[in-house]
CSV table of C-alpha atoms in Angstrom, one decimal:
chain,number,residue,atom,x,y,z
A,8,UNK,CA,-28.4,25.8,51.2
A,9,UNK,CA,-27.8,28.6,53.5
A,10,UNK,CA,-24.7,26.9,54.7
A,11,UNK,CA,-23.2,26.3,51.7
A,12,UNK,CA,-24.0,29.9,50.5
A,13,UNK,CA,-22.4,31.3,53.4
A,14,UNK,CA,-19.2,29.0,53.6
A,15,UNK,CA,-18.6,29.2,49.9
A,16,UNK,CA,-18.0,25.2,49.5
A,17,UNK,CA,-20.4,22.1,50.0
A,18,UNK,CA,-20.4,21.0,53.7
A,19,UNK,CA,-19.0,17.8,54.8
A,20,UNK,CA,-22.5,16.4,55.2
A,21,UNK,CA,-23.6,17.2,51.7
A,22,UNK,CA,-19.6,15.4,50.6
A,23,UNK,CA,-21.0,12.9,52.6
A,24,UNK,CA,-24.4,12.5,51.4
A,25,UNK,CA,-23.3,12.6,47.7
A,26,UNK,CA,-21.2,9.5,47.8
A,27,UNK,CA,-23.3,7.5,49.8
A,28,UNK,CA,-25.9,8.3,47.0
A,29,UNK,CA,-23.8,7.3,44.3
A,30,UNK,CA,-25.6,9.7,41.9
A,31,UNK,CA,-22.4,11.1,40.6
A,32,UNK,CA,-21.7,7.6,39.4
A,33,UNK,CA,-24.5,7.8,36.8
A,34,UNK,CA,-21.8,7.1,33.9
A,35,UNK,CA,-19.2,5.1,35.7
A,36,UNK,CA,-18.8,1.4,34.3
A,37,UNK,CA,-20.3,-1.1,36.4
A,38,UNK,CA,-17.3,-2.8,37.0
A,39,UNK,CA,-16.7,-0.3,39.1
A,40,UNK,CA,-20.4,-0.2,40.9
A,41,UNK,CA,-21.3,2.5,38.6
A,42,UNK,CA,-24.9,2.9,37.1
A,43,UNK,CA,-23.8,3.4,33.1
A,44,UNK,CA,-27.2,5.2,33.2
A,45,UNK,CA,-29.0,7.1,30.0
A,46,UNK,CA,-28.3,10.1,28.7
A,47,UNK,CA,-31.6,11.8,30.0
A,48,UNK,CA,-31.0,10.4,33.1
A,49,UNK,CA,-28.5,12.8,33.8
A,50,UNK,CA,-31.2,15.8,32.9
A,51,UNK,CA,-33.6,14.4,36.0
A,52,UNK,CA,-31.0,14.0,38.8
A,53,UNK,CA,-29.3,17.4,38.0
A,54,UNK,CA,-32.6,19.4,37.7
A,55,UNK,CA,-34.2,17.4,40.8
A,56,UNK,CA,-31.4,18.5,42.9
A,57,UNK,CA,-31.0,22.1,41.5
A,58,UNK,CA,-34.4,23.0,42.9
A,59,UNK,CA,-33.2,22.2,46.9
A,60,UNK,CA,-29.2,23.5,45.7
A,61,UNK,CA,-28.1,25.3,42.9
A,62,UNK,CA,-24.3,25.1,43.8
A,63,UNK,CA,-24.7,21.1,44.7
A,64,UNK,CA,-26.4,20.5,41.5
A,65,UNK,CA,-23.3,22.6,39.6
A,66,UNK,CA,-20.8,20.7,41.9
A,67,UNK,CA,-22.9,17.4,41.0
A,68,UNK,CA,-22.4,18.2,37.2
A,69,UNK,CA,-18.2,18.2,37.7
A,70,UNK,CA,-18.9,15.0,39.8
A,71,UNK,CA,-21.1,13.4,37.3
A,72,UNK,CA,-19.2,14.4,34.1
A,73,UNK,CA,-15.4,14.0,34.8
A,74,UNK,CA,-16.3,10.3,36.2
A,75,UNK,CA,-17.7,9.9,32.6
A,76,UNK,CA,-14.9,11.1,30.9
A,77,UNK,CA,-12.4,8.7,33.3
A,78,UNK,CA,-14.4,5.9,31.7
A,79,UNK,CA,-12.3,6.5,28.4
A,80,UNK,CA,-9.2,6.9,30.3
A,81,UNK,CA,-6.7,3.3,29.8
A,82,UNK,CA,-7.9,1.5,32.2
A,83,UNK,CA,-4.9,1.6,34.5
A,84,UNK,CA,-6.1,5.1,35.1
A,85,UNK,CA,-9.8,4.0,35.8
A,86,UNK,CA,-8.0,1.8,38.3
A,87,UNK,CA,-6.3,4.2,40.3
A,88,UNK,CA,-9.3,7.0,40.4
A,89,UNK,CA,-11.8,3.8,41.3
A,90,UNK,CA,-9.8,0.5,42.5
A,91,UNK,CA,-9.6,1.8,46.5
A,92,UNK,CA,-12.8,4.1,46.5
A,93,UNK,CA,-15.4,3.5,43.7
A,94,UNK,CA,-17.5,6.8,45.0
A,95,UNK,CA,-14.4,9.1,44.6
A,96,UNK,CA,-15.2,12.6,43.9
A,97,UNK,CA,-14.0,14.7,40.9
A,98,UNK,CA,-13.3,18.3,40.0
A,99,UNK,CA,-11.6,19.5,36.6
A,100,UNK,CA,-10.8,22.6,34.8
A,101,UNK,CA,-10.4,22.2,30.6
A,102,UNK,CA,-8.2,25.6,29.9
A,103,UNK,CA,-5.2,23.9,28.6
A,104,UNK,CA,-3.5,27.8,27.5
A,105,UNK,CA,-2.8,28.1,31.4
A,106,UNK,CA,-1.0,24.6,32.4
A,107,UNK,CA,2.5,23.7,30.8
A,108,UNK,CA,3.6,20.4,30.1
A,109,UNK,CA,6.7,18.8,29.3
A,110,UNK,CA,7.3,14.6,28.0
A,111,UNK,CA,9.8,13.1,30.6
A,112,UNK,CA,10.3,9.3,30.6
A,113,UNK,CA,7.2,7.1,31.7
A,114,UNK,CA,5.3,10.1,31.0
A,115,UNK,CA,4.8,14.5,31.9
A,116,UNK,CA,5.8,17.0,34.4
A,117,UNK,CA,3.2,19.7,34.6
A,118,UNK,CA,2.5,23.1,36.4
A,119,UNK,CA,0.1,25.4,35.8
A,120,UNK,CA,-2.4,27.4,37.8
A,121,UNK,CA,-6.3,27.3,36.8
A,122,UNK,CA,-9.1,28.8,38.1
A,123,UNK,CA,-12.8,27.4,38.4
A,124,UNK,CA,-12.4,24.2,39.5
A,125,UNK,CA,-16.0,23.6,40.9
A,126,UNK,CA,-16.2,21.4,44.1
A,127,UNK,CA,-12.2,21.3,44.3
A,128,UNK,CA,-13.0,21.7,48.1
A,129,UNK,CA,-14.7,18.4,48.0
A,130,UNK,CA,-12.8,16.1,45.9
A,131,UNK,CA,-10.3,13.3,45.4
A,132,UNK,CA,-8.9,13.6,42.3
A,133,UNK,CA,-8.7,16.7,39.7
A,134,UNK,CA,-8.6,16.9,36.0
A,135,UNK,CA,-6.0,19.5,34.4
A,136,UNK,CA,-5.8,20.4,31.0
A,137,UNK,CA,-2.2,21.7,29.0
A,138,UNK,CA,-1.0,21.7,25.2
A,139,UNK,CA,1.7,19.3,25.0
A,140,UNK,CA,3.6,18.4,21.3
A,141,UNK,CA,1.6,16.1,19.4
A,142,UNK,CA,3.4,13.3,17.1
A,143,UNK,CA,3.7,15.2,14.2
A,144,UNK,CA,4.9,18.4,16.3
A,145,UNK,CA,0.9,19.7,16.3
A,146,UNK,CA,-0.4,20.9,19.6
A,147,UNK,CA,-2.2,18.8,21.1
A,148,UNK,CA,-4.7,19.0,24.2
A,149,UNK,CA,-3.6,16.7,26.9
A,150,UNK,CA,-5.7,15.7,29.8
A,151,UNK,CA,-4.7,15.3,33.2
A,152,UNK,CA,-5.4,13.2,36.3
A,153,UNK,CA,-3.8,14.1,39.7
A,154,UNK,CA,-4.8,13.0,43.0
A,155,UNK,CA,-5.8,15.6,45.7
A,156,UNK,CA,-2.3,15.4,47.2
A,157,UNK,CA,-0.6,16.9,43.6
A,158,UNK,CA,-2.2,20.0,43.7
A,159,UNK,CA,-2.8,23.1,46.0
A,160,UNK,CA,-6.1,25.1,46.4
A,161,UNK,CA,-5.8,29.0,46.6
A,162,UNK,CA,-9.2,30.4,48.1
A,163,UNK,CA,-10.3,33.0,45.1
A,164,UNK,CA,-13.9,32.4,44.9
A,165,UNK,CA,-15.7,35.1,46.2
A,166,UNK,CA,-18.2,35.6,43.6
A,167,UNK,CA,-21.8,37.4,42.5
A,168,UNK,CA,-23.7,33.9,42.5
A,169,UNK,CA,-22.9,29.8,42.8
A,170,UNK,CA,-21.2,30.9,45.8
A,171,UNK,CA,-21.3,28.0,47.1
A,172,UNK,CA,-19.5,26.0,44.3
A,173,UNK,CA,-16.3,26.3,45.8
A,174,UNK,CA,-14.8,27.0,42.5
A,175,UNK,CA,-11.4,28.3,43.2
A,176,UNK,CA,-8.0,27.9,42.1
A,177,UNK,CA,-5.6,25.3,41.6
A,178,UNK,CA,-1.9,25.1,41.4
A,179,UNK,CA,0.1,22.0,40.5
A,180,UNK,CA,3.9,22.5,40.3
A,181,UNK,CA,6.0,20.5,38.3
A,182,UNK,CA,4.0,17.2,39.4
A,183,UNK,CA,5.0,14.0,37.6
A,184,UNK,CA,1.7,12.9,36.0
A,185,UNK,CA,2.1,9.0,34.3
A,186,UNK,CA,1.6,8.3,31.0
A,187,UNK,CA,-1.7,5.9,31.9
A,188,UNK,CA,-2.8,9.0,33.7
A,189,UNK,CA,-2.9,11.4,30.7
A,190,UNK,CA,-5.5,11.1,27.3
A,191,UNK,CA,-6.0,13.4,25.0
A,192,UNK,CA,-9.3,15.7,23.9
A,193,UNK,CA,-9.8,12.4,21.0
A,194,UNK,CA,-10.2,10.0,22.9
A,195,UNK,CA,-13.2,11.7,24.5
A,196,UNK,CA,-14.7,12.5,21.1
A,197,UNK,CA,-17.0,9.0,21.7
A,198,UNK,CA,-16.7,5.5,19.6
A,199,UNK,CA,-19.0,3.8,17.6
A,200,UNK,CA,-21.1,1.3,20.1
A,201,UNK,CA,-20.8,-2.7,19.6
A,202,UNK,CA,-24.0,-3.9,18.3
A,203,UNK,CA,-26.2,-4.4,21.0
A,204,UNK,CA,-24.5,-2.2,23.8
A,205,UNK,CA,-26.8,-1.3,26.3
A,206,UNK,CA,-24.5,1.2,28.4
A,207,UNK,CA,-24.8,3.8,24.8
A,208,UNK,CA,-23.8,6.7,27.1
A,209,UNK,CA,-20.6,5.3,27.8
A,210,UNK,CA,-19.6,6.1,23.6
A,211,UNK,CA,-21.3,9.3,23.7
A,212,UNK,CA,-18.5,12.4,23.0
A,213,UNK,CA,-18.2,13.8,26.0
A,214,UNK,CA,-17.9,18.0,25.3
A,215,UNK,CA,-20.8,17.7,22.5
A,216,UNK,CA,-23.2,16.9,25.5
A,217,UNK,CA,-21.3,19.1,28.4
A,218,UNK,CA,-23.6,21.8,28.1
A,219,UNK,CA,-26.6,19.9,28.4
A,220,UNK,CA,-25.7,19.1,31.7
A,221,UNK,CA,-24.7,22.5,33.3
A,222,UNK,CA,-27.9,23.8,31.7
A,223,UNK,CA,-29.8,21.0,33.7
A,224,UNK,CA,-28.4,21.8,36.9
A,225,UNK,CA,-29.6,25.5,35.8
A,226,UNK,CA,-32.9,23.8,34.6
A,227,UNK,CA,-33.3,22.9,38.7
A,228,UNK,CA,-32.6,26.3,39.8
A,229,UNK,CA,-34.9,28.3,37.7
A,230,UNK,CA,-37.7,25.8,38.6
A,231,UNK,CA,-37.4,26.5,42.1
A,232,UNK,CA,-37.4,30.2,41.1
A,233,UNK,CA,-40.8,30.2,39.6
A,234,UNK,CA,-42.6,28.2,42.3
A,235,UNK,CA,-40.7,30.4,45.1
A,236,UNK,CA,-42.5,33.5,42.8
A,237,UNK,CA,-45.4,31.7,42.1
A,238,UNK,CA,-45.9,31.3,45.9
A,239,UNK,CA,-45.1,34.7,46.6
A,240,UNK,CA,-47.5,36.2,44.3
A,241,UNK,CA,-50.2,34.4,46.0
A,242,UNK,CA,-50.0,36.4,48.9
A,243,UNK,CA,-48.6,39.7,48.1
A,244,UNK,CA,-50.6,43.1,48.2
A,245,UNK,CA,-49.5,45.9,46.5
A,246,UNK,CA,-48.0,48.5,49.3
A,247,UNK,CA,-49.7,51.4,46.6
A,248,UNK,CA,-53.2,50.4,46.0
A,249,UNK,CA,-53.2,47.5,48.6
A,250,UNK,CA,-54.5,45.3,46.2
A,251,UNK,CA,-53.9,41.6,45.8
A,252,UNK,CA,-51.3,40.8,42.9
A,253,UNK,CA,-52.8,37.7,42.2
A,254,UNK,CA,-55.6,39.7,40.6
A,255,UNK,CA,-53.3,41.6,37.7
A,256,UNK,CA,-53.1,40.4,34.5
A,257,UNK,CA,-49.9,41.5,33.8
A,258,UNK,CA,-48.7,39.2,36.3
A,259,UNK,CA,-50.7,36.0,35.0
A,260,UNK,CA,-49.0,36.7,31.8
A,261,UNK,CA,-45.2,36.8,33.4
A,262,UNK,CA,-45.9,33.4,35.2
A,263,UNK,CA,-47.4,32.2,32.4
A,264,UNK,CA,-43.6,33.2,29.7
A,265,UNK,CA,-42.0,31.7,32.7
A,266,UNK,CA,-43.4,29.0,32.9
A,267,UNK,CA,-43.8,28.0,29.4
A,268,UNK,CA,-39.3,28.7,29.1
A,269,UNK,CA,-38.8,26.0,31.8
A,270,UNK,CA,-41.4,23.6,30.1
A,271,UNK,CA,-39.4,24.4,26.9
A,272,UNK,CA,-35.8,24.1,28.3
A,273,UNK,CA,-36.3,21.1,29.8
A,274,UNK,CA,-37.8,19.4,26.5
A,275,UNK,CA,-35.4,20.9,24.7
A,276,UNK,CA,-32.2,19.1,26.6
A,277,UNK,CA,-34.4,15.7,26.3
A,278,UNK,CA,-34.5,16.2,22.8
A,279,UNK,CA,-31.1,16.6,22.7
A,280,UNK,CA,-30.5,13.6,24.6
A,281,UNK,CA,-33.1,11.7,23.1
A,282,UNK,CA,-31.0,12.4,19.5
A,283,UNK,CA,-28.1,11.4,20.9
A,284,UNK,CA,-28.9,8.3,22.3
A,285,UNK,CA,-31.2,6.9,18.7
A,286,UNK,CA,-27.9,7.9,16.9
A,287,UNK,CA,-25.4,5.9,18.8
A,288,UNK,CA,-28.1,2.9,18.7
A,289,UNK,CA,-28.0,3.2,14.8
A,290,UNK,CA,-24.2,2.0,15.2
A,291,UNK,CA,-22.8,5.8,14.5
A,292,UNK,CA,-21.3,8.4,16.3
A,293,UNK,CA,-23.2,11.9,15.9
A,294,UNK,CA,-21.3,13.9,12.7
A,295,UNK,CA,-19.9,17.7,12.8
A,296,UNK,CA,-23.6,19.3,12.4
A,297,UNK,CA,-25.4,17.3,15.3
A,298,UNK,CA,-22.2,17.8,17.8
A,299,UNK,CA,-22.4,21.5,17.6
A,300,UNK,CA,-26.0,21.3,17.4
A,301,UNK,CA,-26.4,19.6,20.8
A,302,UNK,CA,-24.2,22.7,22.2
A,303,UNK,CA,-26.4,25.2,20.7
A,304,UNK,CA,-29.8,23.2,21.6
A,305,UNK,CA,-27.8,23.1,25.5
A,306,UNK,CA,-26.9,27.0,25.3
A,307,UNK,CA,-30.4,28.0,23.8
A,308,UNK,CA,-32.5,25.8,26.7
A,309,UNK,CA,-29.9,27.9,29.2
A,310,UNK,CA,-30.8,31.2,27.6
A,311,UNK,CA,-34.2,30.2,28.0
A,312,UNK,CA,-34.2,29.6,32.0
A,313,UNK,CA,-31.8,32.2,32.5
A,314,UNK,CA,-35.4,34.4,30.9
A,315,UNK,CA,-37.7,32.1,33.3
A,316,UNK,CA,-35.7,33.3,35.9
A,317,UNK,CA,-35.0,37.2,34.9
A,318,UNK,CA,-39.2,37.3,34.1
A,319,UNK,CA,-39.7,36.5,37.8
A,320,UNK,CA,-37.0,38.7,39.4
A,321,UNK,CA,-38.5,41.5,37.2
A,322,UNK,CA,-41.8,40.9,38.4
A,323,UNK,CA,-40.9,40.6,42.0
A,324,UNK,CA,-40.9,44.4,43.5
A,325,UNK,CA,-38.7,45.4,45.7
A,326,UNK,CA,-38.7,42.8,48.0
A,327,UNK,CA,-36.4,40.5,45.7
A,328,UNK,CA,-32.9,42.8,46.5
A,329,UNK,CA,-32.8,41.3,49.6
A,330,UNK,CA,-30.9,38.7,50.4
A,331,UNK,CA,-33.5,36.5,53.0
A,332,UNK,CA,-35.5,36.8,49.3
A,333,UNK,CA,-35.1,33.4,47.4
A,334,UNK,CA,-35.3,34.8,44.3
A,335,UNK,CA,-32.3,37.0,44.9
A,336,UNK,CA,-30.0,34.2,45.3
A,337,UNK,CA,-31.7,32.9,42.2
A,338,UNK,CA,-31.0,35.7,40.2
A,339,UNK,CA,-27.5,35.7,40.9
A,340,UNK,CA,-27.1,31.9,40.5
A,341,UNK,CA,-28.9,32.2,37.2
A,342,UNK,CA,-26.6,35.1,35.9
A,343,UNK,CA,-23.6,33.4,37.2
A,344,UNK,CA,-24.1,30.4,35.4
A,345,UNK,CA,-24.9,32.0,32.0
A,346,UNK,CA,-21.6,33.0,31.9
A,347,UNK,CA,-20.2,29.4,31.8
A,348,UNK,CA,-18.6,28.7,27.9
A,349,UNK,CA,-21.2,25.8,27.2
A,350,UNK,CA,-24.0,29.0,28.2
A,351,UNK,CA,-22.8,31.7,25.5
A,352,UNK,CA,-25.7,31.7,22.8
A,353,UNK,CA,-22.8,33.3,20.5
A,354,UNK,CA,-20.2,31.0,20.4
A,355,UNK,CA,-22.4,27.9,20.6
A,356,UNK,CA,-24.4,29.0,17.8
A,357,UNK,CA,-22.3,30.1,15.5
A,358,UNK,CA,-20.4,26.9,16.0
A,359,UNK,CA,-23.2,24.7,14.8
A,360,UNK,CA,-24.7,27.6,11.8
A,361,UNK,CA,-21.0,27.9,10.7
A,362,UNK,CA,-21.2,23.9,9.7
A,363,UNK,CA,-24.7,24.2,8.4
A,364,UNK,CA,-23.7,26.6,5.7
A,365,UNK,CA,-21.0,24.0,4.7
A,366,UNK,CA,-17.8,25.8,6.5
A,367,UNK,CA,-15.9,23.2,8.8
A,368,UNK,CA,-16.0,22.6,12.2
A,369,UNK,CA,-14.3,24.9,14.4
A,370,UNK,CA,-14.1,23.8,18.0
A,371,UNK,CA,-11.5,21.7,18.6
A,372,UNK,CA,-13.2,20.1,21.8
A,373,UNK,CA,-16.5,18.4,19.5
C-alpha cells in the first residue's frame, strides 16, 4: 500500500496479481472465462480488498464495472476487448460535455480530454464518453471503446487522498473509433432476463448500481479504519493524566457509532443488491423509483462510512496528522472518495424523492 501511495499508480505486481485473480471478471460472460457472478458478490470482493488497499479496491471498481458494461456492447466489440486477452484491464471516464464526436463512414472520429480515469496507468482499453446527434437530431450520450494505443496519459493526479488511483488524464485526438465499438447510455439501462437466466447481473442497468460499488470499495477502507483505531485505543495512555483510553466512556461510545455505520453501510448496499437481484428474477427490470432509489441507498451507506471513518479520526488525538498514522491516509481516502458523483447525498437523493412525489425522472444515466 505504501508503494502505491507513494508512486501514485498500482505497481506492476499488483497489475499482475489482479489478472491472474480474475476478480475483475466478476460480470464478464463466461464465454469469455468470466464468472457472471451476483450482484452482492461484487459488495464482498470490493470491501475485502479495500481493507489491505483503498486505491486497488477503487481501481478494482473501474476494473470490475466497465467489463460489465462491455458485456452489452455488440458483440464484435466484446470480441476485440476479450478475444486475444480475456483478463484485459479497463479504465473509463462518463463526462461526455468534455469529448467531441463527429459520424464519419463505418463509424466516429473523437477527441476530447478527460480527467479521472482511475487505473488508466494499468489498463488495456479505456471507455470515453461524448454527445453525438441522435436520429431524430436529440443529443445523445455515446460510449466509447479505444485501446491503450488511441489515447495519451497526462500525469495530473497529485491529490489529497486515493493517491494511489492513478486517476489522471486522458487525451484522444481525432481517433477513428468503429461503429461496433460505440453504444449508447440505453443500451446500458439493463433488459428484462429470459425466464430462467441464471447470470441476472448481466441485465441489471448498469449506472442504477454504480454507486453501490464505489461505496463498497469505501465500505473496505473504513473497516480497516476502525480496527486500525480500535487497535490503537487499546494501548494508548493519555500524555495529560497518563491514563489508559481504553477506560473512557466517551471513547466506548465513538467505537461503538462507528461501528454500528459500517454494520449499517454494508447491509444497506446488500439490500440494495438483494432488491435488485428478486426484481430482475420476477421477469422485470427495476422502474424509475427503485433506480434512483439504489443510488440514494449507495450514496446514504457512503455517507455513513465516510461518519465511521470521521468518528475515528476525531477521536484519534494528535497522533492521527501524521502520515506513518493509518488513520491519516484513511481520512483522506474517505474524504476523497465522498466527493465521487455516485457519493453526493444531494444529488442522489433528490433524484430518487423527486420521483416519489410523482415528478419524472431526471438523470439521464438511470
Amino acid at each position: 500500500m505504501e508503494e502505491t501511495e507513494a508512486g501514485r499508480t498500482l505497481t506492476a505486481e499488483t497489475r499482475r496479481d489482479l489478472m491472474q485473480s480474475g476478480v475483475h471478471r466478476l460480470y464478464q460472460p463466461k464465454r469469455f472465462g468470466g464468472a457472471e457472478g451476483s450482484l452482492r458478490a461484487g459488495v464482498d470482493i470490493l470491501a475485502a480488498i479495500g481493507q489491505g488497499c483503498s486505491a486497488t479496491a477503487w481501481v478494482l471498481v473501474q476494473n470490475l464495472t466497465h467489463n460489465w458494461m462491455v458485456a452489452e456492447w455488440p458483440i464484435e466489440a466484446q470480441e476485440s476487448v476479450w478475444g486475444e486477452e480475456p483478463a484485459a484491464l479497463l479504465s473509463g471516464i462518463l463526462i461526455p460535455g468534455v469529448g467531441k464526436a463527429r459520424r464519419v463512414e463505418g463509424g466516429y472520429r473523437l477527441s476530447g480530454r478527460w480527467p479521472f480515469l482511475s487505473g488508466v496507468n494499468v489498463c488495456d482499453w479505456a471507455l470515453f464518453t461524448a454527445f453525438t446527434d441522435g436520429p431524430n437530431g436529440e443529443k445523445e450520450d455515446r460510449h466509447f471503446l479505444l485501446p491503450r494505443s488511441d489515447f495519451e496519459i497526462h500525469d495530473t493526479w497529485r491529490s489529497v487522498g486515493l493517491r494511489g488511483t492513478c486517476s489522471n488524464d486522458a487525451e484522444v485526438n481525432d481517433a477513428f473509433v468503429p461503429e461496433c465499438m460505440t453504444t449508447t447510455i440505453e443500451s446500458l439501462k439493463g433488459a428484462v432476463p429470459p425466464p430462467g437466466a441464471d447470470a441476472l447481473s448481466l441485465y441489471c442497468p448498469r449506472y442504477a448500481m454504480f454507486g453501490v460499488y464505489i461505496s463498497a470499495a469505501a465500505l473496505g477502507s473504513a473497516e480497516a479504519a476502525v480496527a486500525a483505531y480500535v487497535d490503537q485505543a487499546k494501548k494508548r495512555v493519555a500524555r495529560s493524566s497518563s491514563t489508559a483510553v481504553a477506560s473512557f466512556m466517551t471513547q466506548h461510545i465513538k467505537i461503538s457509532e462507528a461501528l454500528a455505520s459500517l454494520r449499517a453501510a454494508r447491509l444497506m448496499l446488500y439490500g440494495v443488491c438483494d432488491l435488485a437481484t428478486e426484481i430482475l428474477a420476477s421477469g422485470r427490470l427495476p422502474d424509475d423509483e427503485e433506480r434512483t432509489r439504489f443510488r440514494s441507498e449507495a450514496a446514504f451507506a457512503g455517507r455513513l462510512l465516510t461518519q465511521a471513518v470521521n468518528i475515528v479520526w476525531d477521536a484519534g488525538g494528535g497522533a492521527v496528522i501524521y502520515d506513518q498514522n493509518p488513520l491519516s491516509q484513511a481520512f483522506r481516502d474517505a474524504s476523497t472518495a465522498a466527493r465521487h458523483l455516485t457519493q453526493n447525498w444531494d444529488i442522489n437523493a433528490a433524484a430518487h424523492g423527486r420521483v416519489v412525489i410523482g415528478l419524472p425522472i431526471d438523470n439521464p444515466s438511470l
